[in-house]
PDB file of C-alpha atoms in Angstrom:
ATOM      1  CA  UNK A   1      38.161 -45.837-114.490  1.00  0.00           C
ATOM      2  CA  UNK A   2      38.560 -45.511-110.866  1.00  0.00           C
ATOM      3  CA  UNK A   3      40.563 -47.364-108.368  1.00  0.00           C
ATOM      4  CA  UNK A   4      39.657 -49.986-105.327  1.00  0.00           C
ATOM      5  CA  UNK A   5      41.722 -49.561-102.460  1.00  0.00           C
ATOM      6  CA  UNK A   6      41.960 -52.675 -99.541  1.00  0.00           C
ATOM      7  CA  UNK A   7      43.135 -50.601 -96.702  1.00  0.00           C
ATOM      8  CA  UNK A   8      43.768 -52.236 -93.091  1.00  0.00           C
ATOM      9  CA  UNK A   9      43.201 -51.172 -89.606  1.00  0.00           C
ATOM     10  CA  UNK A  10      43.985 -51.515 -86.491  1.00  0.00           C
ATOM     11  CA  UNK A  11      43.589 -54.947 -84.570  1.00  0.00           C
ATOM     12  CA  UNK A  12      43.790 -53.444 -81.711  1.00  0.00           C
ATOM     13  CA  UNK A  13      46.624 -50.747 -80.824  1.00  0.00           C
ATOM     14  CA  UNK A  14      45.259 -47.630 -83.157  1.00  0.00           C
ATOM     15  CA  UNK A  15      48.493 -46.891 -82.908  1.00  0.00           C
ATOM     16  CA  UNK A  16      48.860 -49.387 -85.639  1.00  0.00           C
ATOM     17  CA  UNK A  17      47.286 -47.445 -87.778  1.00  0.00           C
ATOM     18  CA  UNK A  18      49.576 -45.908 -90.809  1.00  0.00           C
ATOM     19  CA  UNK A  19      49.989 -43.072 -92.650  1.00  0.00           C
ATOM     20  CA  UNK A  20      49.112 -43.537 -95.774  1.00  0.00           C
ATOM     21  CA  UNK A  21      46.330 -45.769 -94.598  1.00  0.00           C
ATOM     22  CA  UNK A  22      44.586 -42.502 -93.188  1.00  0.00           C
ATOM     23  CA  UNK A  23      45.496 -40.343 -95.838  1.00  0.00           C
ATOM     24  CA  UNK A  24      43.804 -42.890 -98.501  1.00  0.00           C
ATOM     25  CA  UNK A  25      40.686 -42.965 -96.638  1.00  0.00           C
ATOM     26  CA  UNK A  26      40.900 -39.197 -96.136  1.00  0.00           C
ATOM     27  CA  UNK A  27      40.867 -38.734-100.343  1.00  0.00           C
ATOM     28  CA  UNK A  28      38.761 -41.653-101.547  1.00  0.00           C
ATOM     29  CA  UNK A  29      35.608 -40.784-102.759  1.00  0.00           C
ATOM     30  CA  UNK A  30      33.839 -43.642-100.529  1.00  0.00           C
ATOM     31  CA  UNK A  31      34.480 -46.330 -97.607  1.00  0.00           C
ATOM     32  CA  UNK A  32      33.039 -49.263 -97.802  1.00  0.00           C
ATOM     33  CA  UNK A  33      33.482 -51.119 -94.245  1.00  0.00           C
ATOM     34  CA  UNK A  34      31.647 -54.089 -92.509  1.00  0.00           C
ATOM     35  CA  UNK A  35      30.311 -52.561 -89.718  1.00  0.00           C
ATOM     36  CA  UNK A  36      29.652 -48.637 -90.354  1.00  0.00           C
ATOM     37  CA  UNK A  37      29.282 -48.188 -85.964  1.00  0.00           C
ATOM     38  CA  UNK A  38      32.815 -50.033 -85.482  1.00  0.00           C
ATOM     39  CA  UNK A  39      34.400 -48.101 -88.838  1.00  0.00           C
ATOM     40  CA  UNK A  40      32.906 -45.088 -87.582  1.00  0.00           C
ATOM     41  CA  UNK A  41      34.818 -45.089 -84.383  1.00  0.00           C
ATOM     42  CA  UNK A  42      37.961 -45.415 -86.288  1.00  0.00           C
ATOM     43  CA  UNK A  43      37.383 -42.060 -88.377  1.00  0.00           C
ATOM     44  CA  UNK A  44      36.239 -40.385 -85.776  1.00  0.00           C
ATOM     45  CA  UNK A  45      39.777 -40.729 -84.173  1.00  0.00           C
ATOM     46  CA  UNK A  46      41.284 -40.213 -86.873  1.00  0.00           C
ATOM     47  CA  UNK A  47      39.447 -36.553 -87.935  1.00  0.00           C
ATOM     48  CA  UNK A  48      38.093 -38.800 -91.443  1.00  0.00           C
ATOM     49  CA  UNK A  49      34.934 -37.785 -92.698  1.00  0.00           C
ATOM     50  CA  UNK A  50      34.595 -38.937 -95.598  1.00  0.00           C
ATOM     51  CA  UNK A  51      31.141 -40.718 -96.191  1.00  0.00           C
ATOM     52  CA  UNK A  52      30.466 -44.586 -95.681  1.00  0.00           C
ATOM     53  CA  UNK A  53      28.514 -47.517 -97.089  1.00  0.00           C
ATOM     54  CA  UNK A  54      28.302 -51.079 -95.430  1.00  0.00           C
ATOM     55  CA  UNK A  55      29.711 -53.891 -97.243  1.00  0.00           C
ATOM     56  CA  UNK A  56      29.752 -57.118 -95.319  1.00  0.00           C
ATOM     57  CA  UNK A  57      29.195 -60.890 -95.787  1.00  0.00           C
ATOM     58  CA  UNK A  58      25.506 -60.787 -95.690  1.00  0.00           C
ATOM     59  CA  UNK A  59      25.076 -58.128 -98.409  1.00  0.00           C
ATOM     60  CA  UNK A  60      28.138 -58.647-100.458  1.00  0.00           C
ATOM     61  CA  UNK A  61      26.706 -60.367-103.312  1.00  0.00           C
ATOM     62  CA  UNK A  62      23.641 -57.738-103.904  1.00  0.00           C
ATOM     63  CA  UNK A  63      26.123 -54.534-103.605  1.00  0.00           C
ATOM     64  CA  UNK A  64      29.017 -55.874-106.073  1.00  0.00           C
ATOM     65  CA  UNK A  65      27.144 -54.388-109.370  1.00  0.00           C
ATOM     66  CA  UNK A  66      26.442 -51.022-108.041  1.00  0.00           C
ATOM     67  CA  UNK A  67      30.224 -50.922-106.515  1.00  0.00           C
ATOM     68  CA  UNK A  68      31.612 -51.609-110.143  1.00  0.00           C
ATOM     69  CA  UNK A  69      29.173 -49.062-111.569  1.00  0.00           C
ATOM     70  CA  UNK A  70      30.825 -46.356-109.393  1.00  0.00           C
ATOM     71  CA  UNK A  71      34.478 -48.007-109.794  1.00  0.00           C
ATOM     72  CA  UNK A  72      33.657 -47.982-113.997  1.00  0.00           C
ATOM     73  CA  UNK A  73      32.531 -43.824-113.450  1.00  0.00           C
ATOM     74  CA  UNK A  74      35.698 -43.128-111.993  1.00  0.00           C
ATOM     75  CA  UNK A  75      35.259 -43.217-108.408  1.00  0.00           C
ATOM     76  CA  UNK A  76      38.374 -43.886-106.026  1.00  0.00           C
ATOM     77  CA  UNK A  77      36.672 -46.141-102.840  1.00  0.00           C
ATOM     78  CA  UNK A  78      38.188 -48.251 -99.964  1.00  0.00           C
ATOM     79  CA  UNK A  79      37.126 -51.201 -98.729  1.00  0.00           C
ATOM     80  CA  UNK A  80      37.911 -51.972 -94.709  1.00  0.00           C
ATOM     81  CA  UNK A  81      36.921 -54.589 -92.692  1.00  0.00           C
ATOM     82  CA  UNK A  82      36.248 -54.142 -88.565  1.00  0.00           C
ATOM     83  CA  UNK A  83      40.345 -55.034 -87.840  1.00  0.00           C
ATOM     84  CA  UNK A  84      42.887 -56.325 -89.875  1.00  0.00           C
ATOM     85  CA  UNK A  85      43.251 -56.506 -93.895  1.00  0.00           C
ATOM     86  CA  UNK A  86      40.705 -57.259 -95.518  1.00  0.00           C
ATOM     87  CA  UNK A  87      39.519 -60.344 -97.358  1.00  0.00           C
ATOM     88  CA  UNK A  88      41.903 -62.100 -94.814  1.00  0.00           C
ATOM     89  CA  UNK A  89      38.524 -64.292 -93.017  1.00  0.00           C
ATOM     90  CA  UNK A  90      36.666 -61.305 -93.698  1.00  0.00           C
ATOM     91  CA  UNK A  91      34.401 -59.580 -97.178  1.00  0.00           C
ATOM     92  CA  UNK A  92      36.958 -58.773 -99.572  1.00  0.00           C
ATOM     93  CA  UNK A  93      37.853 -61.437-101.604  1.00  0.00           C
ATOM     94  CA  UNK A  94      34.233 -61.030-103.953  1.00  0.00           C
ATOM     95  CA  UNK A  95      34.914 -57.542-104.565  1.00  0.00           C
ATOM     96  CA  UNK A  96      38.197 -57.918-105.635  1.00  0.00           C
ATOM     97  CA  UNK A  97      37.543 -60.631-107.989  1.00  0.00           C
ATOM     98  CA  UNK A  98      34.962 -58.796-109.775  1.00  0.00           C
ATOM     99  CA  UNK A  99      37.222 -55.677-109.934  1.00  0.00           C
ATOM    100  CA  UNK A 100      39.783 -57.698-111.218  1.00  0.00           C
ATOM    101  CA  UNK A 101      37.261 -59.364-114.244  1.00  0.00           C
ATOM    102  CA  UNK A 102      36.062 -56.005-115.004  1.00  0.00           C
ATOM    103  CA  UNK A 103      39.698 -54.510-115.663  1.00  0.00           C
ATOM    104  CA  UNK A 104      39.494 -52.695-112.391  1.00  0.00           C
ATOM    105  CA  UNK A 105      42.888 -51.083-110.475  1.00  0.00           C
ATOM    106  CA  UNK A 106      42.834 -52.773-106.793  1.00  0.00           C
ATOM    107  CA  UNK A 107      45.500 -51.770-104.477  1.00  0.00           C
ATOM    108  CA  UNK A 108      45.954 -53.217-101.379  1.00  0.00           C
ATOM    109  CA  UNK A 109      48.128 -51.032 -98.374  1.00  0.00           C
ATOM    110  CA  UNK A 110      50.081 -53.493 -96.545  1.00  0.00           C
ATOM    111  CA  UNK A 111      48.908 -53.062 -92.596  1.00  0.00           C
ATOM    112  CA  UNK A 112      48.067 -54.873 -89.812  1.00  0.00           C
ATOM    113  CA  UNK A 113      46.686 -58.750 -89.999  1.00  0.00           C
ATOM    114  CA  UNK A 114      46.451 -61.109 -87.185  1.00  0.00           C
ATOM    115  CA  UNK A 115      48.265 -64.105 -87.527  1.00  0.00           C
ATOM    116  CA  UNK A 116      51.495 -62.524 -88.791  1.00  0.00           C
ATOM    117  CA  UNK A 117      52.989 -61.679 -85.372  1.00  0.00           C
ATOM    118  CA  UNK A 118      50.959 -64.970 -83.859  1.00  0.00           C
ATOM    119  CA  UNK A 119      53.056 -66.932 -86.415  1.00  0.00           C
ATOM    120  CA  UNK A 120      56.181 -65.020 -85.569  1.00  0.00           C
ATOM    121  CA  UNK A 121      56.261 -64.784 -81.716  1.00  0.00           C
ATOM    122  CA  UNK A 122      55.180 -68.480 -81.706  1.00  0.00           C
ATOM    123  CA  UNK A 123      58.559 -70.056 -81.558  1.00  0.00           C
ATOM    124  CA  UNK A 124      57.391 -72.332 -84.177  1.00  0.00           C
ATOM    125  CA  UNK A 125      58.706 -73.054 -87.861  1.00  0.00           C
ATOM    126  CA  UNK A 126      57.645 -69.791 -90.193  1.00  0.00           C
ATOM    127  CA  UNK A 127      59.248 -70.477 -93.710  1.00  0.00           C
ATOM    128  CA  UNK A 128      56.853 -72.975 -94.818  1.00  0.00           C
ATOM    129  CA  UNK A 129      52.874 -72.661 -93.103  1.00  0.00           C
ATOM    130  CA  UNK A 130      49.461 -72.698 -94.773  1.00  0.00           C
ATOM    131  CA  UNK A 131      46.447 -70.347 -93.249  1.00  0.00           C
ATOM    132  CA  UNK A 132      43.559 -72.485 -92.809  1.00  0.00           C
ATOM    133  CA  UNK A 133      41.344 -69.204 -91.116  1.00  0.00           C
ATOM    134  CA  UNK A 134      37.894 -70.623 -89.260  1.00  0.00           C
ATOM    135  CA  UNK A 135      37.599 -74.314 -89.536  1.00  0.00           C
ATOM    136  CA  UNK A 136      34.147 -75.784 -90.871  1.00  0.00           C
ATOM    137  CA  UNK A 137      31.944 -75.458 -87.567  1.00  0.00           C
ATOM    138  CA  UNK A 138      29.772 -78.542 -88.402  1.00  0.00           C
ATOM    139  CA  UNK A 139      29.503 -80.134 -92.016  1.00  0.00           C
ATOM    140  CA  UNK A 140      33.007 -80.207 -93.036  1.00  0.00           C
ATOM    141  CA  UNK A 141      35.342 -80.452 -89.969  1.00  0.00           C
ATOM    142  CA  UNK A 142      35.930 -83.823 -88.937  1.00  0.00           C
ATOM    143  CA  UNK A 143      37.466 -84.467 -92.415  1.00  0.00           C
ATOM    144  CA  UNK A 144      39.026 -81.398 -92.346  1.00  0.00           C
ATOM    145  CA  UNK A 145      40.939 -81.894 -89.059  1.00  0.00           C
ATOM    146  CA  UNK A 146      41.793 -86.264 -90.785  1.00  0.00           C
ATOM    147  CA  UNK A 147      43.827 -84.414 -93.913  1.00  0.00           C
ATOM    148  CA  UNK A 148      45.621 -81.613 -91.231  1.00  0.00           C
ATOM    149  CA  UNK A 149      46.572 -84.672 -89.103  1.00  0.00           C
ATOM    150  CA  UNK A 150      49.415 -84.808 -91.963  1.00  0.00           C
ATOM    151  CA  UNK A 151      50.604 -81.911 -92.791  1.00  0.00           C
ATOM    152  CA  UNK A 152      54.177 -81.296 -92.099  1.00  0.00           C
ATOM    153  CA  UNK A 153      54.060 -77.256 -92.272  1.00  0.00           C
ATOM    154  CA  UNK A 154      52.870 -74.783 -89.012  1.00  0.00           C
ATOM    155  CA  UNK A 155      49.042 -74.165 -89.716  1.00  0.00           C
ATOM    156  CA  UNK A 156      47.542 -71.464 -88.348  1.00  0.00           C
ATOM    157  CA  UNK A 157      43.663 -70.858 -87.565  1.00  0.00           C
ATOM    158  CA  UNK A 158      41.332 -68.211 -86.567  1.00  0.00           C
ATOM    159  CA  UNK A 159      39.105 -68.976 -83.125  1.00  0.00           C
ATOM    160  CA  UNK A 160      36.782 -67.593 -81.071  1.00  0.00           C
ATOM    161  CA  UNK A 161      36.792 -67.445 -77.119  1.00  0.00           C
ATOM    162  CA  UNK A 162      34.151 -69.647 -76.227  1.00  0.00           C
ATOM    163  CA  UNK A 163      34.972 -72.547 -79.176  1.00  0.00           C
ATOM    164  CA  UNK A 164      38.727 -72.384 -78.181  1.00  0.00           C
ATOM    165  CA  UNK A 165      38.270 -75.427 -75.504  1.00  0.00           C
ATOM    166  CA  UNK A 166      36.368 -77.052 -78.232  1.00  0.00           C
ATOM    167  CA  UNK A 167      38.563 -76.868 -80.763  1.00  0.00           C
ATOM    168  CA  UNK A 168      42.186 -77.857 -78.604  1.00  0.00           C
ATOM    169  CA  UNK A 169      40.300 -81.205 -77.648  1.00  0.00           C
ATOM    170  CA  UNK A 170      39.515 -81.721 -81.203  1.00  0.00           C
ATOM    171  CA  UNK A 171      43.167 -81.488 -81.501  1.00  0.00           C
ATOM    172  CA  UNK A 172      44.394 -83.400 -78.739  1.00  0.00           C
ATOM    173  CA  UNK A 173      42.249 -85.967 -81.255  1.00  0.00           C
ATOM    174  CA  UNK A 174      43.309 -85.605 -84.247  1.00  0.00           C
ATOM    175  CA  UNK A 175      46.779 -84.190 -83.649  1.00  0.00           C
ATOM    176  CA  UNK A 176      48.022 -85.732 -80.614  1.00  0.00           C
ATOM    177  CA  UNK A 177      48.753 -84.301 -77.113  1.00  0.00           C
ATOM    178  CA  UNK A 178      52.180 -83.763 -77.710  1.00  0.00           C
ATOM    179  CA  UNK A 179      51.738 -81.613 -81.050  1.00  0.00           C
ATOM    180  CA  UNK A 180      52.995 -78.281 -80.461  1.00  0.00           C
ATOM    181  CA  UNK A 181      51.095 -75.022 -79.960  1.00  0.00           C
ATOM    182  CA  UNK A 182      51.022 -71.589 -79.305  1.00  0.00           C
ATOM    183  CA  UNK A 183      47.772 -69.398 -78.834  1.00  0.00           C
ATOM    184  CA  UNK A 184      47.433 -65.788 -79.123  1.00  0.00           C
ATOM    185  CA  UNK A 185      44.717 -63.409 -78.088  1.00  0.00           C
ATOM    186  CA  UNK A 186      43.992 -59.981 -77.588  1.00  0.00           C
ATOM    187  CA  UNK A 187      46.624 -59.236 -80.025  1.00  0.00           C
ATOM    188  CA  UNK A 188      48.492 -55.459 -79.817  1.00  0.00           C
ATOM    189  CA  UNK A 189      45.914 -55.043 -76.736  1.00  0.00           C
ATOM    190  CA  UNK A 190      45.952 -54.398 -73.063  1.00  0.00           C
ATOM    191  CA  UNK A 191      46.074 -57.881 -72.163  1.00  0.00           C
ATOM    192  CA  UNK A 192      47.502 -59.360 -75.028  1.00  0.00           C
ATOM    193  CA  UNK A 193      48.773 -63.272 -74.046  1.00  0.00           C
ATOM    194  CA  UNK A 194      50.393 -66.029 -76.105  1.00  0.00           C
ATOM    195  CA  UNK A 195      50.634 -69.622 -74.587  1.00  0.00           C
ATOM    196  CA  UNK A 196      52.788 -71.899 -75.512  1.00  0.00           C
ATOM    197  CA  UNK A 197      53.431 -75.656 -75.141  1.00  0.00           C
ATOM    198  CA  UNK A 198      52.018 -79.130 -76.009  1.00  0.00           C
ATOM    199  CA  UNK A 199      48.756 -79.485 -76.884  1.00  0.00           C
ATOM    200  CA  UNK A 200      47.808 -80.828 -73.863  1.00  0.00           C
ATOM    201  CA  UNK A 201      49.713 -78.161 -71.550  1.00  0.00           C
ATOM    202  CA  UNK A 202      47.724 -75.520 -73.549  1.00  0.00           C
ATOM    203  CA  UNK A 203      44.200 -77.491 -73.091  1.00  0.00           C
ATOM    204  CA  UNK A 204      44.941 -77.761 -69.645  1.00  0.00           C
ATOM    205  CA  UNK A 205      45.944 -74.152 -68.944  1.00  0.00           C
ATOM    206  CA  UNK A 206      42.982 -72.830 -70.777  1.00  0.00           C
ATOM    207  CA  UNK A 207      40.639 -74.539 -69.285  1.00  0.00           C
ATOM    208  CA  UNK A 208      41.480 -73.060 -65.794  1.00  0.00           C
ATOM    209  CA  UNK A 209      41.567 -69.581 -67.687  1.00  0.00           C
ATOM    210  CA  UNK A 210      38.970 -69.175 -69.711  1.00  0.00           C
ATOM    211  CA  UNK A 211      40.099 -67.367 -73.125  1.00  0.00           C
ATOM    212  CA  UNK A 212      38.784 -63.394 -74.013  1.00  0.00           C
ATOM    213  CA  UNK A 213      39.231 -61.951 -76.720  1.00  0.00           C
ATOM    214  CA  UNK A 214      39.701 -62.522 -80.952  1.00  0.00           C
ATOM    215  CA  UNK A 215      42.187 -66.000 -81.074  1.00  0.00           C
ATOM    216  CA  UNK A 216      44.772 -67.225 -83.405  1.00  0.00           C
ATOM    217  CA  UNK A 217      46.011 -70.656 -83.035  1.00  0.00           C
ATOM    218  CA  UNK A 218      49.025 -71.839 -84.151  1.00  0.00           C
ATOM    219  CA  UNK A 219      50.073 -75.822 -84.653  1.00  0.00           C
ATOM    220  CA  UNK A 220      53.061 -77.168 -85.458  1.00  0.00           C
ATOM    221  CA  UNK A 221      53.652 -79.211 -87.990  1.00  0.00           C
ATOM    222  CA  UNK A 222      53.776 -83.309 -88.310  1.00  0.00           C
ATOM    223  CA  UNK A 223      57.160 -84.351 -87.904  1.00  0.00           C
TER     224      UNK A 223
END
């Protein structure tokens, strides 16, 4: 029986890649990643060369059985996702269910993820927070954002650049303007920023700055 492997990557800095992250994907037998162009940057850095498949949200479902067939003949593979750990708002979580049904090994290298150091430079409360990722974009949000209004822990989400606006005057709604907030972006890059205030002080700010760059909110909690 062979052995999955979740292996993360860089979120930005490659610096942030590890060791043992590049030796694993240096001896497995295959890498599965989400985007093969964006992956294949990453190896190429890196001197790996060992061969590729996609795996990604649109094709996730059809590829599963033929990924366990090679898994059941003994084949070591890795799974990574364009930045960050996989199954974290990204394909991941499928594939290790199934491995984990069939009796599968799945090992997962701890690495970088996203909202980890935007939940820790935030200044807000960190022992007790739930991960809600990408709220519903349609279908699904308004109700959402009602049962959030309550909760007393820091949430953190996952947003674009050009919904951020969208979504901070959803909060202002459902949250108030006083709720607390801190937004990260371009994390471990360049220009990496975190803002930090009231709701409203954050609205206000980035809506004379529009936002580059991959997001992570984070809200405090109801009081």
């Amino acid at each position: 029986m062979g052995k999955l492997f979740l292996v993360p990557t860089p979120i930005g800095n490659l610096e942030d890649m590890t060791l043992r992250a590049i030796r694993i994907l240096k001896e497995v037998d295959l890498i599965l990643a989400e985007d093969t162009r964006t992956s294949g940057k990453l190896l190429q850095h890196f001197s790996i060369d060992t061969p590729m498949h996609s795996h990604h949200m649109h094709n996730e479902h059809k590829t599963i059985d033929g990924i366990l067939r090679r898994l059941q003949n003994g084949e070591q593979l890795a799974l990574i996702s364009d930045a960050g750990t996989p199954a974290i708002s990204d394909p991941g979580f499928l594939l290790t269910r199934a491995c984990v049904a069939h009796h599968i090994e799945v090992e997962c290298l701890p690495g970088a993820t996203a909202f980890v150091p935007a939940l820790v430079n935030s200044g807000l409360p960190n022992d007790k927070f739930v991960f809600e990722g990408f709220l519903p974009v349609k279908k699904g949000r308004q109700t959402r954002l009602k049962f959030l209004a309550d909760e007393t822990r820091t949430m953190i989400f996952y947003e674009s650049p050009h919904k951020l606006l969208k979504t901070l005057t959803h909060f202002v709604s459902y949250f108030g303007e006083e709720r607390p907030v801190s937004v990260s972006r371009e994390l471990s890059k360049l220009y990496e920023e975190t803002r930090r205030g009231t709701m409203a002080e954050v609205l206000a700010y980035f809506t004379e700055k529009p936002p580059k760059g991959e997001i992570v909110i984070i809200v405090g909690g109801k009081k």
